[in-house]
CSV table of C-alpha atoms in Angstrom, one decimal:
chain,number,residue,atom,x,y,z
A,1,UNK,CA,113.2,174.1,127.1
A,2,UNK,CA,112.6,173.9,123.6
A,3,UNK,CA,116.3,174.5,122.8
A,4,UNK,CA,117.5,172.7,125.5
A,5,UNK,CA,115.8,169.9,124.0
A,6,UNK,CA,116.6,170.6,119.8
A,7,UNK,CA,120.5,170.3,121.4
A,8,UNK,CA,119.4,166.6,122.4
A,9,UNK,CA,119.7,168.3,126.4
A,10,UNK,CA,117.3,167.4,129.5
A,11,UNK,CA,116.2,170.7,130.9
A,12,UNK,CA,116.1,170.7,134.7
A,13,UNK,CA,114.1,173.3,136.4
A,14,UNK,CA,114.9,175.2,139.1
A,15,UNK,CA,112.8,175.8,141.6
A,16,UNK,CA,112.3,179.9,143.0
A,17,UNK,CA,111.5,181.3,146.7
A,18,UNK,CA,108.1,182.0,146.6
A,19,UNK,CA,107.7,185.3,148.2
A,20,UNK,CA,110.6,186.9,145.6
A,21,UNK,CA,111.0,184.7,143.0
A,22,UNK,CA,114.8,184.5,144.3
A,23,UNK,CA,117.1,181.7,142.4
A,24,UNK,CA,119.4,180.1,145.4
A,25,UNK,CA,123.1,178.9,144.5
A,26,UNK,CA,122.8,176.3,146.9
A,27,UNK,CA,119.4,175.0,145.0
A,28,UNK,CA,121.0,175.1,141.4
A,29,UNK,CA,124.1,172.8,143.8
A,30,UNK,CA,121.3,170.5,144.6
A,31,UNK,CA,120.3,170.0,141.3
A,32,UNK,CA,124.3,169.3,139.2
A,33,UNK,CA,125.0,165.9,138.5
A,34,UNK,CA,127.8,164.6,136.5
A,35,UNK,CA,126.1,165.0,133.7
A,36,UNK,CA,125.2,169.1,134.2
A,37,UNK,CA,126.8,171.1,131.5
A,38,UNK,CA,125.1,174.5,131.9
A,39,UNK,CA,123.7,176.7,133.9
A,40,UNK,CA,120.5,179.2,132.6
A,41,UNK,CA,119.7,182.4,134.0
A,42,UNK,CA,117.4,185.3,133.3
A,43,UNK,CA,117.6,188.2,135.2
A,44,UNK,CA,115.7,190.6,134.8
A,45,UNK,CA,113.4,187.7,134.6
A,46,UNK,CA,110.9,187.0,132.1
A,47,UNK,CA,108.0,186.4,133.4
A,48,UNK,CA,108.6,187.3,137.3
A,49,UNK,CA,110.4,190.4,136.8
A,50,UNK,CA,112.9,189.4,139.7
A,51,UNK,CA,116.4,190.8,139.8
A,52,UNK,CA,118.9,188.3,141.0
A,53,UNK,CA,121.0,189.8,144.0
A,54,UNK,CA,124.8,190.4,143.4
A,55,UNK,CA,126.0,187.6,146.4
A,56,UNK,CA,123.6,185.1,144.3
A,57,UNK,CA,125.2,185.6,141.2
A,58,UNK,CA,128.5,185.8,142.2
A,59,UNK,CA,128.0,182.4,144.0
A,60,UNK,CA,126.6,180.9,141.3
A,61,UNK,CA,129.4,181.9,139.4
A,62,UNK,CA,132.0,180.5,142.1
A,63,UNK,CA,130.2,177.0,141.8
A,64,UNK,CA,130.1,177.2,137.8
A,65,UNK,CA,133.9,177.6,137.8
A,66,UNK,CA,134.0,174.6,140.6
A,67,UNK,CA,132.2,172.5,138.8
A,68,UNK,CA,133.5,173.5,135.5
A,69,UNK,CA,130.2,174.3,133.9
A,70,UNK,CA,128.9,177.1,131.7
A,71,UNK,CA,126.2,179.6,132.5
A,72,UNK,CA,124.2,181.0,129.5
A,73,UNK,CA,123.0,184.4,131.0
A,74,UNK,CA,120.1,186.2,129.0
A,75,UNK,CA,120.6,189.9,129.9
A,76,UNK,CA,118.1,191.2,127.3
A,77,UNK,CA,116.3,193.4,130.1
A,78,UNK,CA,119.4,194.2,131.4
A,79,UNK,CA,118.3,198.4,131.7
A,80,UNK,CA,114.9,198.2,132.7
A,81,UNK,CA,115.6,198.0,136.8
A,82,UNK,CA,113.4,199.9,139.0
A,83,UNK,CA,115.4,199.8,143.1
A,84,UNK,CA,118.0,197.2,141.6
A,85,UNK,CA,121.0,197.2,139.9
A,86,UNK,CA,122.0,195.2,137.1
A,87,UNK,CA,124.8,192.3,137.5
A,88,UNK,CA,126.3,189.8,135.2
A,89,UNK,CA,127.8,186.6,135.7
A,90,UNK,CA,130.6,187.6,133.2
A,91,UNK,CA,131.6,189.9,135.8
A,92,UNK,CA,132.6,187.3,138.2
A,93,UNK,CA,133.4,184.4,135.6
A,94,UNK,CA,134.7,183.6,132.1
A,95,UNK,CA,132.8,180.5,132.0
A,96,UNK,CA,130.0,182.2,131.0
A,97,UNK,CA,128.0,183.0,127.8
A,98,UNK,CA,126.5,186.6,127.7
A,99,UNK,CA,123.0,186.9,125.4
A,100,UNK,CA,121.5,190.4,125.4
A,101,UNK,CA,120.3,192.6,122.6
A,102,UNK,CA,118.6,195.9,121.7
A,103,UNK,CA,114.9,194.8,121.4
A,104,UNK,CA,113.8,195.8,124.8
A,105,UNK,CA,116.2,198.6,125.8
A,106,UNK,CA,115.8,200.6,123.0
A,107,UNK,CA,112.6,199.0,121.7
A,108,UNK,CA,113.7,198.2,118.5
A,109,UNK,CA,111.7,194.5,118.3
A,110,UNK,CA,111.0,194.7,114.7
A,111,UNK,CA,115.1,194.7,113.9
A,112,UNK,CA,115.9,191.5,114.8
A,113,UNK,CA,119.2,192.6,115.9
A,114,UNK,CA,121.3,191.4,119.5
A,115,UNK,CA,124.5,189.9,120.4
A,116,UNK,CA,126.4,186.8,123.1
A,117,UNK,CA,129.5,187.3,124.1
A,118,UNK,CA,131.8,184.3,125.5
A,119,UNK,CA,134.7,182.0,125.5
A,120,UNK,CA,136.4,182.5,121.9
A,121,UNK,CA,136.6,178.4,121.9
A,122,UNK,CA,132.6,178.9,122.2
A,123,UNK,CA,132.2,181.6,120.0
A,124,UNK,CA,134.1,180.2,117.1
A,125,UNK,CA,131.8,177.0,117.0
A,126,UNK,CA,128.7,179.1,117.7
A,127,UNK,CA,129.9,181.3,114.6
A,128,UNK,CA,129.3,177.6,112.4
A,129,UNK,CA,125.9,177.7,113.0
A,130,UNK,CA,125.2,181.2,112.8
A,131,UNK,CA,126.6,181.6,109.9
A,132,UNK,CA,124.5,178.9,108.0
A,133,UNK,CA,121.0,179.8,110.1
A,134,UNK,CA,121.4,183.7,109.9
A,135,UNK,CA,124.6,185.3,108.0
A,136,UNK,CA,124.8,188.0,109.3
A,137,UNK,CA,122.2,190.6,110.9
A,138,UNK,CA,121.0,193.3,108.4
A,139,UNK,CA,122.9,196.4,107.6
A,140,UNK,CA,119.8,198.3,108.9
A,141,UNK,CA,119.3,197.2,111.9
A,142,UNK,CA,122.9,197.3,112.2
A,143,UNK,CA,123.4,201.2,111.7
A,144,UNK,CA,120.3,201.5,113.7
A,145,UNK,CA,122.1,199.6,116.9
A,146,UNK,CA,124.7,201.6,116.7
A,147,UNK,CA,123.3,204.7,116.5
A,148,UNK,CA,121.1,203.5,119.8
A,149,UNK,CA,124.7,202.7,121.6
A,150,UNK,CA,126.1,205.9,120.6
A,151,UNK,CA,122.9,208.4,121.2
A,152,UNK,CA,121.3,210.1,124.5
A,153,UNK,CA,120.4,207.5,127.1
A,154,UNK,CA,117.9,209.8,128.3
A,155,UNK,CA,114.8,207.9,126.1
A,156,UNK,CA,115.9,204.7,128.0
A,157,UNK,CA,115.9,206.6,131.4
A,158,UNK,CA,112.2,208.2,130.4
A,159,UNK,CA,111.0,204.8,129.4
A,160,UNK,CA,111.9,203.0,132.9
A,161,UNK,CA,110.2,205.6,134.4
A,162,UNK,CA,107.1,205.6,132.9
A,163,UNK,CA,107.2,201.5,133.2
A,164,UNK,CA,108.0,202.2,136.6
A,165,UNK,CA,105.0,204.1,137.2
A,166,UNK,CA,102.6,201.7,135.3
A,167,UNK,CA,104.1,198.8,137.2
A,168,UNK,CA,103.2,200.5,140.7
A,169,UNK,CA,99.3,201.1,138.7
A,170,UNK,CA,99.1,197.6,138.3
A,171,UNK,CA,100.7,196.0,141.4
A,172,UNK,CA,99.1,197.9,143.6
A,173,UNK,CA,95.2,197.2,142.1
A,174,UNK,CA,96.3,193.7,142.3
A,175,UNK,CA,97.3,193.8,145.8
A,176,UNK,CA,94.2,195.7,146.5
A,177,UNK,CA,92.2,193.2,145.2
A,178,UNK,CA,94.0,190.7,147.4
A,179,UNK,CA,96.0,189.1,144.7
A,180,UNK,CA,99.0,187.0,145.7
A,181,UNK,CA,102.0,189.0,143.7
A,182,UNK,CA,105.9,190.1,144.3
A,183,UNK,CA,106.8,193.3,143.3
A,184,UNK,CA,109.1,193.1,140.3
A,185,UNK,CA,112.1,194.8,140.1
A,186,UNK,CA,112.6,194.6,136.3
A,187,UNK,CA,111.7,193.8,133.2
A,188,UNK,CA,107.4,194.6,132.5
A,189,UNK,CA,106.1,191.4,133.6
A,190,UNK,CA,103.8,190.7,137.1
A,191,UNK,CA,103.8,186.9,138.0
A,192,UNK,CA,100.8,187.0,140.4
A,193,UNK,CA,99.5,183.6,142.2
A,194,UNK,CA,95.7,183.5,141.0
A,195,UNK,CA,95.0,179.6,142.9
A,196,UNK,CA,93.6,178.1,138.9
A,197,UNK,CA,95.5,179.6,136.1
A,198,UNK,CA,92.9,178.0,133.7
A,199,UNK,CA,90.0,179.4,134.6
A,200,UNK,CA,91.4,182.8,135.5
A,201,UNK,CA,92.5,183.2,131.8
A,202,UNK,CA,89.9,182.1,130.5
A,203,UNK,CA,87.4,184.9,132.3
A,204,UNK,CA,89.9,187.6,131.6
A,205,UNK,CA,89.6,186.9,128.1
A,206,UNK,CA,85.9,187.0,128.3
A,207,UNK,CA,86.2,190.9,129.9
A,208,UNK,CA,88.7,191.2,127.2
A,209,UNK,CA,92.2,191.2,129.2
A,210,UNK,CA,94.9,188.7,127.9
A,211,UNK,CA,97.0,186.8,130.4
A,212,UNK,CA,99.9,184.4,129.9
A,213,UNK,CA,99.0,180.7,132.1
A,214,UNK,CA,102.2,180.9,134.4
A,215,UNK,CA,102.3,176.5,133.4
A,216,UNK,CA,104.0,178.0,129.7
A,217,UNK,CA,106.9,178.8,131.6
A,218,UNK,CA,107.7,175.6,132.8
A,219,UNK,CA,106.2,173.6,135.9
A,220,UNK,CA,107.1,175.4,138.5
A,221,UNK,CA,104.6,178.5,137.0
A,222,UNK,CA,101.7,176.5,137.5
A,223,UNK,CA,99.1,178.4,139.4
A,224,UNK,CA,100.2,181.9,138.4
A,225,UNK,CA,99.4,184.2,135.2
A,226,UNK,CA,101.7,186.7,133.9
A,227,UNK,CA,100.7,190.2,133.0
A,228,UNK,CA,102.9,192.6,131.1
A,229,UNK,CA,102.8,196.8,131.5
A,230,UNK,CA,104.0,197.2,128.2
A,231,UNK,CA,101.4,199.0,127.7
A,232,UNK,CA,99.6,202.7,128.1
A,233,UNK,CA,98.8,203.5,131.3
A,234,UNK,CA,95.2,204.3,130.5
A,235,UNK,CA,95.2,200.5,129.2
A,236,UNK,CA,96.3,199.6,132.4
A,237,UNK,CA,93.4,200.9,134.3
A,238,UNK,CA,91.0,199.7,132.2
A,239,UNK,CA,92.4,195.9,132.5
A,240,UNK,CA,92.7,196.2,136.2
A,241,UNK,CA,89.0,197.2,136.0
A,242,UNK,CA,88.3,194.3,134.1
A,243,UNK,CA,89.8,192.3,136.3
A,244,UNK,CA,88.3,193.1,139.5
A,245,UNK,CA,85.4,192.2,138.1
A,246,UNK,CA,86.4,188.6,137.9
A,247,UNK,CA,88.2,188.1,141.2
């Protein structure tokens, strides 16, 4: 919203199914006017962890180049999939601008280091700002992308696993606890439906857990908290401990 906003835009949000977080085409249709000039999507999603479907992307793809409007695609979770698989507007489009980078694939958050790929016409005017706001990336993190790119996969393919497993830990105490939650199929966020987001984060704090209100996300989180399992699994268990306590 935020940049949306800074680029003197209206961000419209769009609303999700409610038992898997799915984004429709025929929703984001509802929702163009003649003043539209972009569509957004996330997928994997932070904070639902949902995995758009290949038929919804494609057709959301189909109506961008109808309608003759961009889609900014962050792809930054693009490897951490559980039963999904991975698919990009830019496969179906070349009105589209790709953003991904190397913080949560290869865990590398402290390097500051990613990428968007798009239209050269795009690109080249993008480049104007970057090169004022940022220069350039730095050589570091640079040599240290690279050598993630070009090295063994096999650490990503461990580290889905093991967020695989904590992700079943934690969905299934919550749904044992009767908590209202979709199963994410990316990313290390749980988007559960808690009834009063206020009041739920405010007694997991007091047991010492910290949840997101799902309302930071825009409206149409309001109700819901988001947990991460970006964590140890051990911390996991405790949390969901904590937790019960206060359900």
């Amino acid at each position: 919203n935020a940049c949306v906003k800074l680029a003197e835009g209206k961000p419209i949000p769009i609303p999700l199914e409610k038992k898997d977080f799915r984004t429709k085409p025929e929703t984001i249709e509802s929702l163009i006017t003649k003043k539209t000039k972009a569509i957004i999507l996330n997928s994997p999603s932070n904070p639902t962890g949902a995995v758009m479907e290949k038929d919804d992307i494609k057709a959301i793809a189909e109506l961008a180049e109808e309608k003759n409007l961009i889609i900014i695609s962050d792809e930054v979770y693009e490897k951490i999939i559980y039963e999904k698989k991975h698919y990009s507007p830019g496969q179906f489009t070349e009105n589209a601008i790709i953003i991904n980078g190397f913080s949560k694939t290869y865990a590398m958050t402290g390097l500051r280091i990613g990428y968007v790929t798009g239209p050269h016409e795009i690109i080249e005017e993008l480049l104007k700002v970057h090169q004022y706001n940022t220069a350039c990336a730095p050589s570091i993190s640079q040599a240290a992308a690279l050598a993630a790119l070009k090295g063994s996969q096999k650490a990503v393919d461990n580290m889905v696993a093991e967020f695989k497993r904590r992700r079943n830990l934690m969905f299934n105490r919550l749904k044992n606890m009767g908590i209202e939650c979709n199963k994410p199929a990316g990313a290390f966020y749980m988007f559960p439906y808690v009834e009063d987001e206020k009041s739920f984060t405010e007694n997991a704090l007091k047991e010492g857990v910290v949840v997101v209100p799902g309302s930071a996300f825009g409206s149409n989180g309001k109700d819901h908290v988001r947990f991460s399992y970006a964590t140890s699994y051990d911390k996991i268990k405790e949390a969901m401990d904590r937790i019960e306590k206060i359900w």
